[in-house]
Amino acid sequence: NSSAGFQVQMVTKRGTNQWHGSLCEFYYASDVGAANSWKNNHTPSGGLPYTPLPVTHRNRFGAAAGGPMLPKFWGGKTYIFGNYEGFRFPNATTFEKAVPTALMRAGVIQVPNSAGVETAYNLNPGPVTVNGVTYQPATCTNGSFCDPRGIGLNPVVQQIWNKFMPLPNDPQFASSDRYNTQGYLSPILLPQRSDFFVFRLDHDFGDKWHFMSSYRYYNLTNTTNNQVDIGGAFTGDTFGQAVSTSQRPQKPDFIVVGLTTSITPALTNDLHANYVRDWWQWADNLTPPQLPGLAGALEIGGESAGVNALIPYNVNSSSTRTRFWDGRDLNLRDDLSLLHGNHLFQFGVNYLRNYIGHSRNDNGAN
């Protein structure tokens, strides 16, 4: 889609002849007094018979100060102003995905029989015992084993399930079939944090020359659930604790300097130079192998399964694509304004240089 262009003018407050400052708490929202969800109260987690209410809050705060600086320096006064705004959102919540049941990990699947009753079929060449119950090898209508090759469950798949996937704790998970797969519910941290700084410096060189400069910096740390590890597969992760491996940082900044000159009472020149950097990134753990010796990532469930693939972390391209954008724009502008009677004439020149560094590994795939 395309859209029309637009122009934005930003005016930053400047310092005055007296020092002024402020501290502010825009808002603070806490989980204190909040009720736990029904699902959390009925789903065990971390050795408890229930999943605790995540501890979280939202907090936005700031400070500002400005005033005179270096009076009578270079023929005039200097003014300074600064502003800061911070945002903190630990965003502790819960994450749930489908995991194989104990029967399925042992190579015993449950499917409806001719009467529609879910029935266990042991596809292994020999009997297996799960939770004290022994299941004999299943036979098909011709009397032979349902697994014609007699190898049972793929040993690589079985190793991934047993090593990196916790047993389910939510049998009624909607995105599972409730027999071969069930849900695993775990707390997860998806924190968001931002810091925004504004700095402005002004100096008056007498009555006709005015200098200004301003710098703005923004830093956003954004953790998402695009890729989540529940099995401790990555270094530093813990088995059974859902951990995000997906970051979406943004770090734009902007600097501008300007010099306004009153050449005559009717003629004014305005010179500005500014530099903008727009940097952001999608960072994920791509598609590494889950076990040593695998040539690549094994996705049990297919690309369309997305986050519900039966692996400890999703590796579909929609969730593991990485990108970065590094835009750098330099702008030089000079405007001359002439007031003649009831008419205003304006002349100027403008130079703009845009540089964009962009890389992505998804090749535009959806």
XYZ file of C-alpha atoms in Angstrom:
366
model
C 0.000 0.000 0.000
C 1.063 3.584 -0.564
C 0.209 6.742 1.320
C 0.478 10.477 0.877
C 3.505 12.279 2.247
C 3.418 14.757 5.086
C 5.498 17.377 6.824
C 6.183 17.499 10.555
C 7.462 20.473 12.518
C 8.785 19.868 16.022
C 9.279 22.677 18.502
C 11.395 21.950 21.575
C 10.972 24.037 24.693
C 14.036 26.185 25.435
C 15.561 27.484 28.637
C 14.533 30.867 30.062
C 16.116 33.538 32.245
C 15.186 31.570 35.373
C 15.773 27.954 36.272
C 12.677 25.777 36.281
C 12.337 22.035 36.647
C 9.749 19.340 37.122
C 9.374 15.690 38.086
C 6.392 13.684 36.948
C 4.840 10.270 37.272
C 2.473 9.959 34.326
C 0.926 6.768 35.611
C 1.689 3.627 37.566
C -0.505 0.592 36.988
C 0.126 -2.465 39.175
C -1.184 -6.019 39.424
C -1.843 -5.503 43.158
C -5.427 -6.494 43.853
C -5.875 -8.170 40.465
C -7.514 -11.596 40.336
C -5.862 -14.619 38.807
C -7.450 -16.219 35.747
C -9.508 -19.396 35.931
C -6.994 -21.227 33.740
C -4.069 -20.241 35.951
C -5.905 -21.339 39.085
C -6.534 -24.782 37.600
C -3.221 -25.411 35.819
C -0.161 -26.533 37.821
C 3.186 -24.890 37.149
C 6.599 -24.811 38.792
C 5.741 -27.523 41.285
C 2.618 -25.685 42.449
C -0.941 -26.979 41.959
C -1.728 -23.739 40.102
C -0.029 -21.122 37.917
C 0.526 -17.962 40.008
C -0.723 -14.591 38.879
C 2.170 -12.929 37.021
C 3.722 -10.027 38.919
C 3.853 -6.998 36.646
C 3.232 -3.277 36.389
C 3.346 -0.329 33.971
C 5.239 2.803 34.857
C 5.795 5.995 32.854
C 7.757 8.829 34.447
C 9.940 11.793 33.550
C 11.830 14.915 34.487
C 12.653 18.262 32.869
C 14.829 21.268 33.711
C 15.990 24.412 31.966
C 17.464 27.822 32.579
C 20.282 30.293 31.858
C 23.889 29.211 31.425
C 27.101 31.205 30.847
C 25.603 34.725 30.944
C 27.340 37.383 28.817
C 29.313 34.767 26.892
C 30.262 35.702 23.324
C 28.151 38.817 23.460
C 24.922 37.255 24.705
C 23.261 34.667 26.919
C 23.237 30.899 26.735
C 20.209 28.792 27.644
C 19.925 25.077 28.257
C 16.971 22.714 28.509
C 16.704 18.957 29.032
C 13.866 16.483 29.220
C 13.700 12.759 30.006
C 10.831 10.306 29.806
C 11.074 6.650 30.828
C 8.749 3.692 30.412
C 8.961 0.360 32.244
C 6.677 -2.583 31.561
C 7.990 -5.950 32.853
C 4.985 -7.569 31.143
C 4.950 -10.847 33.028
C 2.257 -13.013 31.491
C 1.627 -16.670 30.590
C 2.478 -18.643 27.465
C 0.991 -21.950 26.348
C 1.773 -24.313 23.507
C 0.991 -27.912 22.574
C 3.365 -30.653 23.749
C 3.193 -34.453 23.245
C 1.592 -36.540 25.955
C 3.426 -39.340 27.759
C 1.731 -41.914 25.523
C 2.692 -40.195 22.310
C 6.315 -39.843 23.467
C 6.356 -43.635 23.889
C 5.012 -44.212 20.367
C 1.410 -44.853 21.425
C -1.146 -42.741 19.580
C -4.830 -42.330 20.350
C -7.353 -42.120 17.510
C -11.102 -42.791 17.338
C -12.086 -46.383 16.545
C -15.028 -47.336 14.361
C -17.375 -46.441 17.225
C -15.811 -43.003 17.656
C -14.096 -43.915 20.939
C -10.516 -42.674 21.399
C -8.382 -45.800 21.450
C -4.664 -46.245 22.128
C -2.570 -47.921 19.420
C 0.987 -48.966 20.195
C 2.959 -48.535 16.973
C 6.134 -50.003 18.432
C 7.263 -53.523 17.448
C 7.039 -54.594 21.087
C 5.012 -53.813 24.213
C 5.584 -50.537 26.098
C 4.546 -49.533 29.610
C 3.418 -45.966 30.369
C 2.267 -44.883 33.834
C 1.937 -48.523 34.928
C -0.155 -49.588 31.933
C 1.302 -51.963 29.338
C 0.290 -51.532 25.707
C 0.726 -54.389 23.253
C 1.750 -53.721 19.633
C -1.234 -52.713 17.546
C -2.273 -54.781 14.550
C -4.210 -53.626 11.513
C -7.087 -55.342 9.723
C -4.773 -57.783 7.887
C -3.263 -58.938 11.175
C 0.140 -57.321 10.602
C 1.710 -54.586 12.680
C 0.397 -51.096 11.926
C 4.022 -50.027 11.588
C 5.092 -52.122 8.572
C 8.779 -51.255 9.026
C 8.724 -52.234 12.696
C 10.887 -49.314 13.862
C 8.406 -47.519 16.089
C 8.818 -43.866 16.933
C 11.661 -42.003 15.211
C 14.493 -41.962 17.799
C 15.537 -38.382 16.906
C 11.993 -37.116 17.408
C 11.678 -39.073 20.640
C 14.955 -37.614 21.924
C 13.803 -34.048 21.204
C 10.493 -34.616 22.964
C 12.007 -36.249 26.037
C 14.978 -33.896 26.367
C 13.494 -30.511 25.531
C 9.711 -30.690 25.958
C 8.053 -30.786 29.401
C 5.025 -32.951 30.019
C 1.657 -31.212 29.574
C -0.087 -29.518 32.495
C -3.265 -28.384 30.709
C -5.233 -31.314 29.214
C -7.924 -28.987 27.833
C -5.678 -26.709 25.759
C -7.777 -25.576 22.803
C -4.905 -25.818 20.301
C -4.315 -29.501 21.047
C -6.270 -32.677 20.285
C -6.365 -33.382 24.081
C -5.200 -36.981 23.563
C -1.897 -37.071 21.685
C -1.070 -33.471 22.461
C -2.054 -31.257 25.370
C -1.059 -27.820 26.578
C 1.921 -26.706 28.600
C 1.287 -23.425 30.423
C 4.193 -21.425 31.818
C 4.870 -17.887 33.023
C 6.903 -15.797 30.595
C 8.544 -12.371 30.682
C 7.998 -10.116 27.662
C 9.424 -6.848 29.021
C 9.229 -3.507 27.294
C 11.431 -0.590 28.236
C 12.060 2.791 26.670
C 14.155 5.875 27.403
C 13.660 9.200 25.624
C 16.038 12.150 25.979
C 15.733 15.700 24.657
C 18.508 18.267 24.988
C 18.473 21.839 23.696
C 21.144 24.547 23.755
C 20.476 28.151 22.663
C 22.772 31.149 22.469
C 22.026 34.764 21.554
C 24.930 36.554 19.860
C 23.491 39.987 20.522
C 20.190 41.118 19.043
C 20.615 39.860 15.481
C 22.273 36.440 15.726
C 20.522 33.487 17.391
C 21.937 29.973 17.555
C 19.969 26.852 18.511
C 20.767 23.159 18.732
C 18.723 20.172 19.809
C 19.377 16.460 20.217
C 16.777 13.710 20.681
C 17.487 10.070 21.456
C 15.042 7.184 21.860
C 15.853 3.627 22.936
C 13.130 0.969 22.944
C 13.762 -2.572 24.145
C 10.856 -4.743 23.067
C 10.681 -8.480 23.789
C 8.042 -10.423 21.840
C 6.619 -13.942 21.716
C 7.532 -14.488 18.049
C 9.933 -17.215 19.140
C 9.718 -18.887 22.549
C 11.840 -21.677 24.053
C 10.155 -23.903 26.651
C 12.798 -26.631 26.861
C 16.033 -24.918 27.846
C 17.387 -25.575 24.353
C 19.372 -22.313 24.191
C 22.235 -21.379 26.488
C 20.919 -19.725 29.629
C 17.348 -20.999 29.219
C 15.698 -23.314 31.748
C 13.796 -26.499 30.997
C 10.079 -25.951 31.573
C 10.359 -22.142 31.756
C 9.076 -20.298 28.702
C 11.665 -17.747 27.561
C 11.426 -15.329 24.660
C 14.289 -15.468 22.159
C 12.900 -12.631 20.051
C 13.903 -8.974 20.402
C 12.619 -5.925 18.505
C 14.919 -3.019 19.534
C 14.548 0.490 18.113
C 17.152 3.266 18.523
C 16.401 6.388 16.485
C 18.124 9.704 17.213
C 18.067 13.216 15.753
C 20.296 16.273 15.951
C 19.679 19.735 14.518
C 21.602 23.020 14.608
C 20.378 26.347 13.344
C 21.488 29.956 12.990
C 18.946 32.762 12.485
C 20.241 36.155 11.364
C 18.328 39.430 11.164
C 20.237 41.079 8.335
C 17.860 44.066 8.266
C 14.508 44.675 9.941
C 12.882 43.280 6.782
C 15.400 40.613 5.747
C 16.012 37.414 7.730
C 18.167 34.375 6.979
C 17.542 30.986 8.552
C 20.222 28.276 8.230
C 19.576 24.739 9.487
C 21.406 21.416 9.371
C 20.035 18.171 10.779
C 20.958 14.506 10.892
C 18.455 11.693 11.492
C 19.266 8.071 12.184
C 16.497 5.483 12.161
C 17.741 2.086 13.406
C 15.651 -0.973 14.286
C 16.083 -4.719 14.260
C 14.190 -8.003 14.355
C 16.453 -10.407 16.247
C 15.657 -14.112 16.639
C 17.567 -17.374 17.010
C 16.876 -18.345 13.408
C 16.510 -22.097 12.866
C 19.397 -23.876 14.644
C 19.364 -27.673 15.066
C 17.761 -28.947 18.249
C 20.264 -31.790 18.687
C 23.964 -32.254 17.868
C 24.420 -33.978 14.545
C 21.285 -32.594 12.925
C 22.059 -30.784 9.688
C 19.328 -28.231 10.380
C 16.252 -27.492 12.430
C 13.675 -30.248 12.660
C 10.129 -28.951 12.596
C 7.692 -31.636 13.678
C 4.307 -30.413 12.579
C 5.107 -28.529 9.391
C 5.506 -24.878 8.472
C 1.776 -24.213 8.822
C 1.882 -25.395 12.452
C 3.650 -22.171 13.465
C 4.013 -21.867 17.208
C 2.188 -25.177 17.771
C 4.825 -27.344 16.085
C 5.892 -30.140 18.440
C 9.385 -28.787 19.086
C 10.780 -26.805 22.047
C 10.851 -23.555 20.040
C 9.203 -22.570 16.779
C 11.371 -22.339 13.667
C 8.843 -21.379 10.982
C 10.073 -18.524 8.791
C 7.274 -16.169 9.838
C 8.558 -16.232 13.409
C 12.331 -16.552 12.974
C 12.989 -14.084 10.161
C 15.570 -11.440 11.004
C 15.877 -7.928 9.639
C 17.639 -4.702 10.414
C 17.223 -1.170 9.124
C 19.834 1.542 9.387
C 18.617 4.791 7.851
C 20.784 7.920 7.925
C 19.471 11.208 6.536
C 21.428 14.455 6.264
C 19.593 17.683 5.475
C 21.032 21.175 4.870
C 18.646 24.076 4.352
C 18.960 27.840 4.014
C 15.922 30.162 3.772
C 15.901 33.881 3.089
C 12.746 35.853 3.952
C 12.059 39.382 2.748
C 9.162 41.467 4.008
C 8.226 44.245 1.556
C 5.141 46.193 2.408
C 2.250 43.722 2.637
C 4.180 41.014 0.778
C 6.480 38.278 2.051
C 9.045 36.824 -0.349
C 10.921 33.657 0.504
C 13.882 32.080 -1.245
C 15.930 29.067 -0.268
C 18.029 26.060 -1.105
C 17.753 22.573 0.279
C 20.067 19.554 0.167
C 18.951 16.113 1.336
C 21.011 12.926 1.354
C 19.351 9.631 2.306
C 21.244 6.441 3.095
C 19.493 3.175 3.934
C 21.212 -0.015 5.038
C 18.767 -2.921 5.131
C 19.225 -6.667 5.391
C 16.753 -9.513 5.767
C 16.977 -13.286 5.580
C 13.359 -14.199 4.823
C 13.489 -13.314 1.111
C 10.004 -11.836 1.430
C 8.443 -15.142 2.522
C 5.147 -15.013 4.412
